[in-house]
GROMACS .gro file of C-alpha atoms in nm:
model
  320
    1UNK     CA    1  -2.378  -1.861   9.894
    2UNK     CA    2  -2.359  -1.495   9.930
    3UNK     CA    3  -2.177  -1.285   9.663
    4UNK     CA    4  -1.902  -1.057   9.765
    5UNK     CA    5  -1.991  -0.698   9.682
    6UNK     CA    6  -1.750  -0.405   9.691
    7UNK     CA    7  -1.858  -0.062   9.769
    8UNK     CA    8  -1.881   0.174   9.467
    9UNK     CA    9  -1.598   0.401   9.572
   10UNK     CA   10  -1.362   0.104   9.609
   11UNK     CA   11  -1.448  -0.017   9.255
   12UNK     CA   12  -1.365   0.321   9.104
   13UNK     CA   13  -1.033   0.339   9.288
   14UNK     CA   14  -0.940  -0.006   9.167
   15UNK     CA   15  -1.002   0.086   8.803
   16UNK     CA   16  -0.794   0.402   8.829
   17UNK     CA   17  -0.498   0.216   8.976
   18UNK     CA   18  -0.506  -0.039   8.691
   19UNK     CA   19  -0.506   0.238   8.431
   20UNK     CA   20  -0.202   0.398   8.588
   21UNK     CA   21  -0.003   0.072   8.561
   22UNK     CA   22  -0.086   0.004   8.182
   23UNK     CA   23   0.136   0.120   7.881
   24UNK     CA   24   0.069   0.458   7.722
   25UNK     CA   25  -0.127   0.434   7.395
   26UNK     CA   26  -0.027   0.676   7.109
   27UNK     CA   27  -0.285   0.782   6.853
   28UNK     CA   28  -0.185   0.797   6.482
   29UNK     CA   29  -0.349   1.136   6.471
   30UNK     CA   30  -0.139   1.276   6.752
   31UNK     CA   31   0.165   1.497   6.687
   32UNK     CA   32   0.511   1.372   6.788
   33UNK     CA   33   0.679   1.525   7.088
   34UNK     CA   34   0.887   1.823   6.989
   35UNK     CA   35   1.132   1.751   7.264
   36UNK     CA   36   1.256   1.423   7.112
   37UNK     CA   37   1.420   1.338   6.775
   38UNK     CA   38   1.245   1.518   6.489
   39UNK     CA   39   1.070   1.276   6.256
   40UNK     CA   40   1.092   1.322   5.876
   41UNK     CA   41   0.757   1.411   5.724
   42UNK     CA   42   0.591   1.179   5.470
   43UNK     CA   43   0.580   1.381   5.147
   44UNK     CA   44   0.315   1.156   4.998
   45UNK     CA   45   0.062   1.292   5.248
   46UNK     CA   46   0.130   1.662   5.189
   47UNK     CA   47  -0.135   1.861   5.013
   48UNK     CA   48   0.120   2.002   4.769
   49UNK     CA   49   0.214   1.661   4.632
   50UNK     CA   50  -0.124   1.494   4.639
   51UNK     CA   51  -0.273   1.771   4.422
   52UNK     CA   52  -0.003   1.713   4.158
   53UNK     CA   53  -0.026   1.335   4.165
   54UNK     CA   54  -0.209   1.181   3.866
   55UNK     CA   55  -0.554   1.054   3.930
   56UNK     CA   56  -0.615   0.683   3.890
   57UNK     CA   57  -0.975   0.750   3.796
   58UNK     CA   58  -1.022   0.838   3.427
   59UNK     CA   59  -1.210   1.159   3.370
   60UNK     CA   60  -1.434   1.188   3.067
   61UNK     CA   61  -1.378   1.499   2.854
   62UNK     CA   62  -1.673   1.633   2.663
   63UNK     CA   63  -1.593   1.792   2.322
   64UNK     CA   64  -1.817   2.000   2.107
   65UNK     CA   65  -1.884   1.893   1.748
   66UNK     CA   66  -1.657   2.168   1.619
   67UNK     CA   67  -1.375   2.056   1.847
   68UNK     CA   68  -1.419   1.694   1.734
   69UNK     CA   69  -1.411   1.803   1.369
   70UNK     CA   70  -1.099   2.012   1.428
   71UNK     CA   71  -0.929   1.720   1.605
   72UNK     CA   72  -1.006   1.486   1.314
   73UNK     CA   73  -0.875   1.737   1.062
   74UNK     CA   74  -0.558   1.779   1.264
   75UNK     CA   75  -0.509   1.403   1.274
   76UNK     CA   76  -0.563   1.373   0.898
   77UNK     CA   77  -0.317   1.656   0.833
   78UNK     CA   78  -0.055   1.479   1.043
   79UNK     CA   79  -0.103   1.158   0.845
   80UNK     CA   80  -0.116   1.330   0.507
   81UNK     CA   81   0.207   1.322   0.305
   82UNK     CA   82   0.375   1.659   0.252
   83UNK     CA   83   0.293   1.819  -0.082
   84UNK     CA   84   0.558   1.818  -0.349
   85UNK     CA   85   0.733   2.145  -0.414
   86UNK     CA   86   0.617   2.333  -0.722
   87UNK     CA   87   0.854   2.318  -1.018
   88UNK     CA   88   0.975   2.670  -1.088
   89UNK     CA   89   1.245   2.784  -1.332
   90UNK     CA   90   1.351   3.148  -1.370
   91UNK     CA   91   1.045   3.252  -1.170
   92UNK     CA   92   0.794   3.068  -1.390
   93UNK     CA   93   0.589   2.759  -1.298
   94UNK     CA   94   0.668   2.463  -1.522
   95UNK     CA   95   0.544   2.110  -1.586
   96UNK     CA   96   0.753   1.802  -1.663
   97UNK     CA   97   0.702   1.583  -1.971
   98UNK     CA   98   0.886   1.335  -2.192
   99UNK     CA   99   0.866   1.179  -2.537
  100UNK     CA  100   0.999   0.850  -2.674
  101UNK     CA  101   1.108   0.765  -3.027
  102UNK     CA  102   1.335   0.529  -3.222
  103UNK     CA  103   1.196   0.197  -3.107
  104UNK     CA  104   1.329   0.004  -2.808
  105UNK     CA  105   1.659  -0.100  -2.655
  106UNK     CA  106   1.974   0.071  -2.783
  107UNK     CA  107   1.777   0.262  -3.046
  108UNK     CA  108   1.527   0.412  -2.803
  109UNK     CA  109   1.549   0.789  -2.772
  110UNK     CA  110   1.395   0.964  -2.470
  111UNK     CA  111   1.368   1.341  -2.434
  112UNK     CA  112   1.284   1.475  -2.087
  113UNK     CA  113   1.187   1.841  -2.065
  114UNK     CA  114   0.964   2.104  -1.903
  115UNK     CA  115   0.720   2.359  -2.043
  116UNK     CA  116   0.543   2.672  -1.918
  117UNK     CA  117   0.217   2.617  -1.732
  118UNK     CA  118   0.108   2.967  -1.834
  119UNK     CA  119   0.158   3.041  -2.203
  120UNK     CA  120   0.401   3.313  -2.314
  121UNK     CA  121   0.495   3.410  -2.668
  122UNK     CA  122   0.871   3.365  -2.725
  123UNK     CA  123   1.089   3.648  -2.850
  124UNK     CA  124   1.002   3.686  -3.222
  125UNK     CA  125   1.362   3.785  -3.302
  126UNK     CA  126   1.517   3.475  -3.144
  127UNK     CA  127   1.701   3.262  -3.405
  128UNK     CA  128   1.507   2.951  -3.305
  129UNK     CA  129   1.201   2.887  -3.084
  130UNK     CA  130   1.103   2.546  -2.957
  131UNK     CA  131   0.765   2.408  -2.850
  132UNK     CA  132   0.610   2.077  -2.753
  133UNK     CA  133   0.328   1.940  -2.967
  134UNK     CA  134   0.109   1.728  -2.731
  135UNK     CA  135  -0.094   1.588  -3.018
  136UNK     CA  136   0.206   1.453  -3.212
  137UNK     CA  137   0.410   1.406  -2.893
  138UNK     CA  138   0.729   1.565  -3.018
  139UNK     CA  139   0.941   1.879  -2.986
  140UNK     CA  140   0.941   2.103  -3.293
  141UNK     CA  141   1.102   2.427  -3.404
  142UNK     CA  142   0.829   2.687  -3.442
  143UNK     CA  143   0.782   2.945  -3.717
  144UNK     CA  144   0.588   3.267  -3.669
  145UNK     CA  145   0.350   3.327  -3.381
  146UNK     CA  146   0.278   3.026  -3.163
  147UNK     CA  147  -0.078   2.914  -3.084
  148UNK     CA  148  -0.094   2.858  -2.710
  149UNK     CA  149  -0.395   2.629  -2.752
  150UNK     CA  150  -0.199   2.385  -2.967
  151UNK     CA  151   0.158   2.402  -2.839
  152UNK     CA  152   0.347   2.422  -2.508
  153UNK     CA  153   0.643   2.660  -2.486
  154UNK     CA  154   0.956   2.485  -2.357
  155UNK     CA  155   1.103   2.629  -2.038
  156UNK     CA  156   1.342   2.452  -1.801
  157UNK     CA  157   1.600   2.168  -1.802
  158UNK     CA  158   1.628   1.938  -2.103
  159UNK     CA  159   1.791   1.594  -2.137
  160UNK     CA  160   1.806   1.347  -2.424
  161UNK     CA  161   1.918   0.986  -2.390
  162UNK     CA  162   1.981   0.717  -2.649
  163UNK     CA  163   1.984   0.357  -2.530
  164UNK     CA  164   1.999   0.482  -2.172
  165UNK     CA  165   2.306   0.701  -2.240
  166UNK     CA  166   2.287   1.081  -2.205
  167UNK     CA  167   2.370   1.243  -2.540
  168UNK     CA  168   2.246   1.602  -2.491
  169UNK     CA  169   2.167   1.835  -2.201
  170UNK     CA  170   2.070   2.201  -2.174
  171UNK     CA  171   1.804   2.452  -2.072
  172UNK     CA  172   1.517   2.631  -2.242
  173UNK     CA  173   1.389   2.975  -2.148
  174UNK     CA  174   1.051   3.082  -2.294
  175UNK     CA  175   1.101   2.862  -2.598
  176UNK     CA  176   1.466   2.955  -2.664
  177UNK     CA  177   1.790   2.778  -2.583
  178UNK     CA  178   1.951   2.920  -2.271
  179UNK     CA  179   2.268   2.877  -2.063
  180UNK     CA  180   2.501   2.583  -2.140
  181UNK     CA  181   2.416   2.312  -2.392
  182UNK     CA  182   2.634   2.001  -2.426
  183UNK     CA  183   2.635   1.697  -2.652
  184UNK     CA  184   2.802   1.360  -2.580
  185UNK     CA  185   2.863   1.034  -2.756
  186UNK     CA  186   2.753   0.703  -2.604
  187UNK     CA  187   3.088   0.670  -2.431
  188UNK     CA  188   3.008   0.989  -2.235
  189UNK     CA  189   3.275   1.188  -2.420
  190UNK     CA  190   3.192   1.558  -2.456
  191UNK     CA  191   3.149   1.651  -2.823
  192UNK     CA  192   3.023   2.011  -2.816
  193UNK     CA  193   2.953   2.282  -2.561
  194UNK     CA  194   2.764   2.601  -2.648
  195UNK     CA  195   2.645   2.888  -2.430
  196UNK     CA  196   2.322   3.073  -2.510
  197UNK     CA  197   2.152   3.386  -2.382
  198UNK     CA  198   1.775   3.359  -2.441
  199UNK     CA  199   1.821   3.198  -2.782
  200UNK     CA  200   2.127   3.389  -2.898
  201UNK     CA  201   2.469   3.219  -2.894
  202UNK     CA  202   2.685   3.397  -2.640
  203UNK     CA  203   2.954   3.467  -2.900
  204UNK     CA  204   2.710   3.554  -3.181
  205UNK     CA  205   2.756   3.864  -3.393
  206UNK     CA  206   2.423   4.051  -3.368
  207UNK     CA  207   2.345   4.363  -3.572
  208UNK     CA  208   2.046   4.597  -3.537
  209UNK     CA  209   1.851   4.843  -3.750
  210UNK     CA  210   1.814   5.094  -3.464
  211UNK     CA  211   2.051   5.252  -3.214
  212UNK     CA  212   1.842   5.129  -2.922
  213UNK     CA  213   1.921   4.772  -3.032
  214UNK     CA  214   1.561   4.654  -3.022
  215UNK     CA  215   1.506   4.573  -3.391
  216UNK     CA  216   1.735   4.287  -3.490
  217UNK     CA  217   1.882   4.283  -3.840
  218UNK     CA  218   2.103   3.973  -3.846
  219UNK     CA  219   2.232   3.707  -3.607
  220UNK     CA  220   2.552   3.532  -3.716
  221UNK     CA  221   2.633   3.248  -3.473
  222UNK     CA  222   2.992   3.184  -3.367
  223UNK     CA  223   3.132   2.917  -3.134
  224UNK     CA  224   3.504   2.926  -3.063
  225UNK     CA  225   3.554   3.157  -3.359
  226UNK     CA  226   3.375   2.927  -3.604
  227UNK     CA  227   3.029   2.958  -3.763
  228UNK     CA  228   2.807   2.727  -3.558
  229UNK     CA  229   2.435   2.737  -3.480
  230UNK     CA  230   2.117   2.906  -3.601
  231UNK     CA  231   2.136   3.199  -3.843
  232UNK     CA  232   1.857   3.455  -3.902
  233UNK     CA  233   1.814   3.776  -4.095
  234UNK     CA  234   1.517   4.016  -4.078
  235UNK     CA  235   1.384   4.286  -4.309
  236UNK     CA  236   1.366   4.643  -4.189
  237UNK     CA  237   0.993   4.601  -4.133
  238UNK     CA  238   1.066   4.326  -3.878
  239UNK     CA  239   0.965   4.032  -4.098
  240UNK     CA  240   1.190   3.728  -4.139
  241UNK     CA  241   1.401   3.720  -4.455
  242UNK     CA  242   1.637   3.421  -4.412
  243UNK     CA  243   1.695   3.142  -4.162
  244UNK     CA  244   1.919   2.837  -4.160
  245UNK     CA  245   2.190   2.657  -3.969
  246UNK     CA  246   2.568   2.643  -3.964
  247UNK     CA  247   2.784   2.354  -3.852
  248UNK     CA  248   3.162   2.348  -3.853
  249UNK     CA  249   3.159   2.673  -4.051
  250UNK     CA  250   2.930   2.542  -4.328
  251UNK     CA  251   2.564   2.578  -4.417
  252UNK     CA  252   2.372   2.258  -4.350
  253UNK     CA  253   2.014   2.131  -4.378
  254UNK     CA  254   1.727   2.345  -4.505
  255UNK     CA  255   1.768   2.720  -4.558
  256UNK     CA  256   1.448   2.921  -4.602
  257UNK     CA  257   1.391   3.250  -4.785
  258UNK     CA  258   1.072   3.441  -4.699
  259UNK     CA  259   0.862   3.694  -4.887
  260UNK     CA  260   0.888   3.943  -4.602
  261UNK     CA  261   0.538   4.093  -4.633
  262UNK     CA  262   0.437   4.315  -4.344
  263UNK     CA  263   0.082   4.176  -4.331
  264UNK     CA  264   0.182   3.808  -4.381
  265UNK     CA  265   0.435   3.707  -4.122
  266UNK     CA  266   0.701   3.453  -4.222
  267UNK     CA  267   0.544   3.347  -4.550
  268UNK     CA  268   0.782   3.109  -4.726
  269UNK     CA  269   0.916   3.176  -5.076
  270UNK     CA  270   1.204   2.930  -5.128
  271UNK     CA  271   1.342   2.622  -4.952
  272UNK     CA  272   1.701   2.528  -5.029
  273UNK     CA  273   1.882   2.210  -4.928
  274UNK     CA  274   2.249   2.199  -4.821
  275UNK     CA  275   2.456   1.906  -4.694
  276UNK     CA  276   2.346   1.694  -4.398
  277UNK     CA  277   2.645   1.776  -4.176
  278UNK     CA  278   2.922   2.033  -4.165
  279UNK     CA  279   3.182   1.759  -4.177
  280UNK     CA  280   3.093   1.655  -4.532
  281UNK     CA  281   3.230   1.837  -4.837
  282UNK     CA  282   3.078   2.185  -4.857
  283UNK     CA  283   2.779   2.235  -5.086
  284UNK     CA  284   2.842   2.558  -5.276
  285UNK     CA  285   2.523   2.548  -5.487
  286UNK     CA  286   2.219   2.445  -5.282
  287UNK     CA  287   1.930   2.249  -5.432
  288UNK     CA  288   1.596   2.428  -5.466
  289UNK     CA  289   1.347   2.196  -5.297
  290UNK     CA  290   1.026   2.402  -5.286
  291UNK     CA  291   0.892   2.734  -5.409
  292UNK     CA  292   0.576   2.923  -5.311
  293UNK     CA  293   0.403   3.217  -5.479
  294UNK     CA  294   0.318   3.541  -5.300
  295UNK     CA  295  -0.012   3.391  -5.179
  296UNK     CA  296   0.169   3.104  -5.009
  297UNK     CA  297   0.066   2.845  -5.270
  298UNK     CA  298   0.315   2.570  -5.354
  299UNK     CA  299   0.413   2.606  -5.721
  300UNK     CA  300   0.727   2.394  -5.731
  301UNK     CA  301   0.852   2.079  -5.556
  302UNK     CA  302   1.163   1.898  -5.673
  303UNK     CA  303   1.082   1.591  -5.887
  304UNK     CA  304   0.709   1.623  -5.811
  305UNK     CA  305   0.554   1.952  -5.918
  306UNK     CA  306   0.630   2.255  -6.136
  307UNK     CA  307   0.364   2.521  -6.195
  308UNK     CA  308   0.594   2.821  -6.205
  309UNK     CA  309   0.490   2.914  -6.559
  310UNK     CA  310   0.115   2.896  -6.491
  311UNK     CA  311  -0.120   3.176  -6.390
  312UNK     CA  312  -0.197   3.200  -6.021
  313UNK     CA  313  -0.563   3.107  -5.975
  314UNK     CA  314  -0.537   2.964  -5.623
  315UNK     CA  315  -0.679   3.131  -5.315
  316UNK     CA  316  -0.434   3.319  -5.088
  317UNK     CA  317  -0.274   3.091  -4.830
  318UNK     CA  318  -0.384   2.777  -5.010
  319UNK     CA  319  -0.137   2.491  -5.037
  320UNK     CA  320  -0.144   2.179  -5.249
   0.00000   0.00000   0.00000
């Protein structure tokens, strides 16, 4: 059988006619006709958006050792608790402390107070100066110059409680009572209120030896027109002559008389005892409790010792 063969030019013509009858094919890369309806562009394929889109491939960042160290320090600083504010009172840095006494329960007495971190000598003319004795763990009234190696000068808020009840509040300033001091009973009833200015009662009668009012002669404490508080008197050379305490207009407790030597500050001569409180009958004639000679040696103690008629053979400053 003989195959039917078409001439070459007829084959080409046939192929062209078939192509003309088929549907038009549109390429995805071709641009739409501008003559028809405008198509909205796909913003996901624009260069502007694709450059801002986050990459799904993690990029590894290389840090130097210094940068790693700085990052760790920053992380630690963020986790570290904020430092407590420094305790400051009247411009001075202070430290908090407390002492307990009187047993437990209702009889327990707690004193909460502050003292100077940097030692300062209190005003020598102040009627009373208070310090904390860390060794004996108690607050004491100081006499003479204070040894900064042994004692801490009180400075800041003070509070005393008994059996959990507040019985006294106030402030110290460089070892002296300052601002308002109040006392309460256990039913929280106010008993007394006194105002101080760096150790001196606000209503005290203060006299001076000099016109510039720098050398104190006598401090007579008054509260609401009545004698109340610490009394002091100085010699003209600046040495202490007398000190004691008034309550309810009466002398109470121990009153001290000093020799007043210029080269021996606050050397005791006599100690007298008055009543315990100002609400008891007034003691007009105090009891002599102790006596010291000019060298500071104890020569008399009530019901214990009496060497006042003997020659002084003791060394200066020596006590029994």
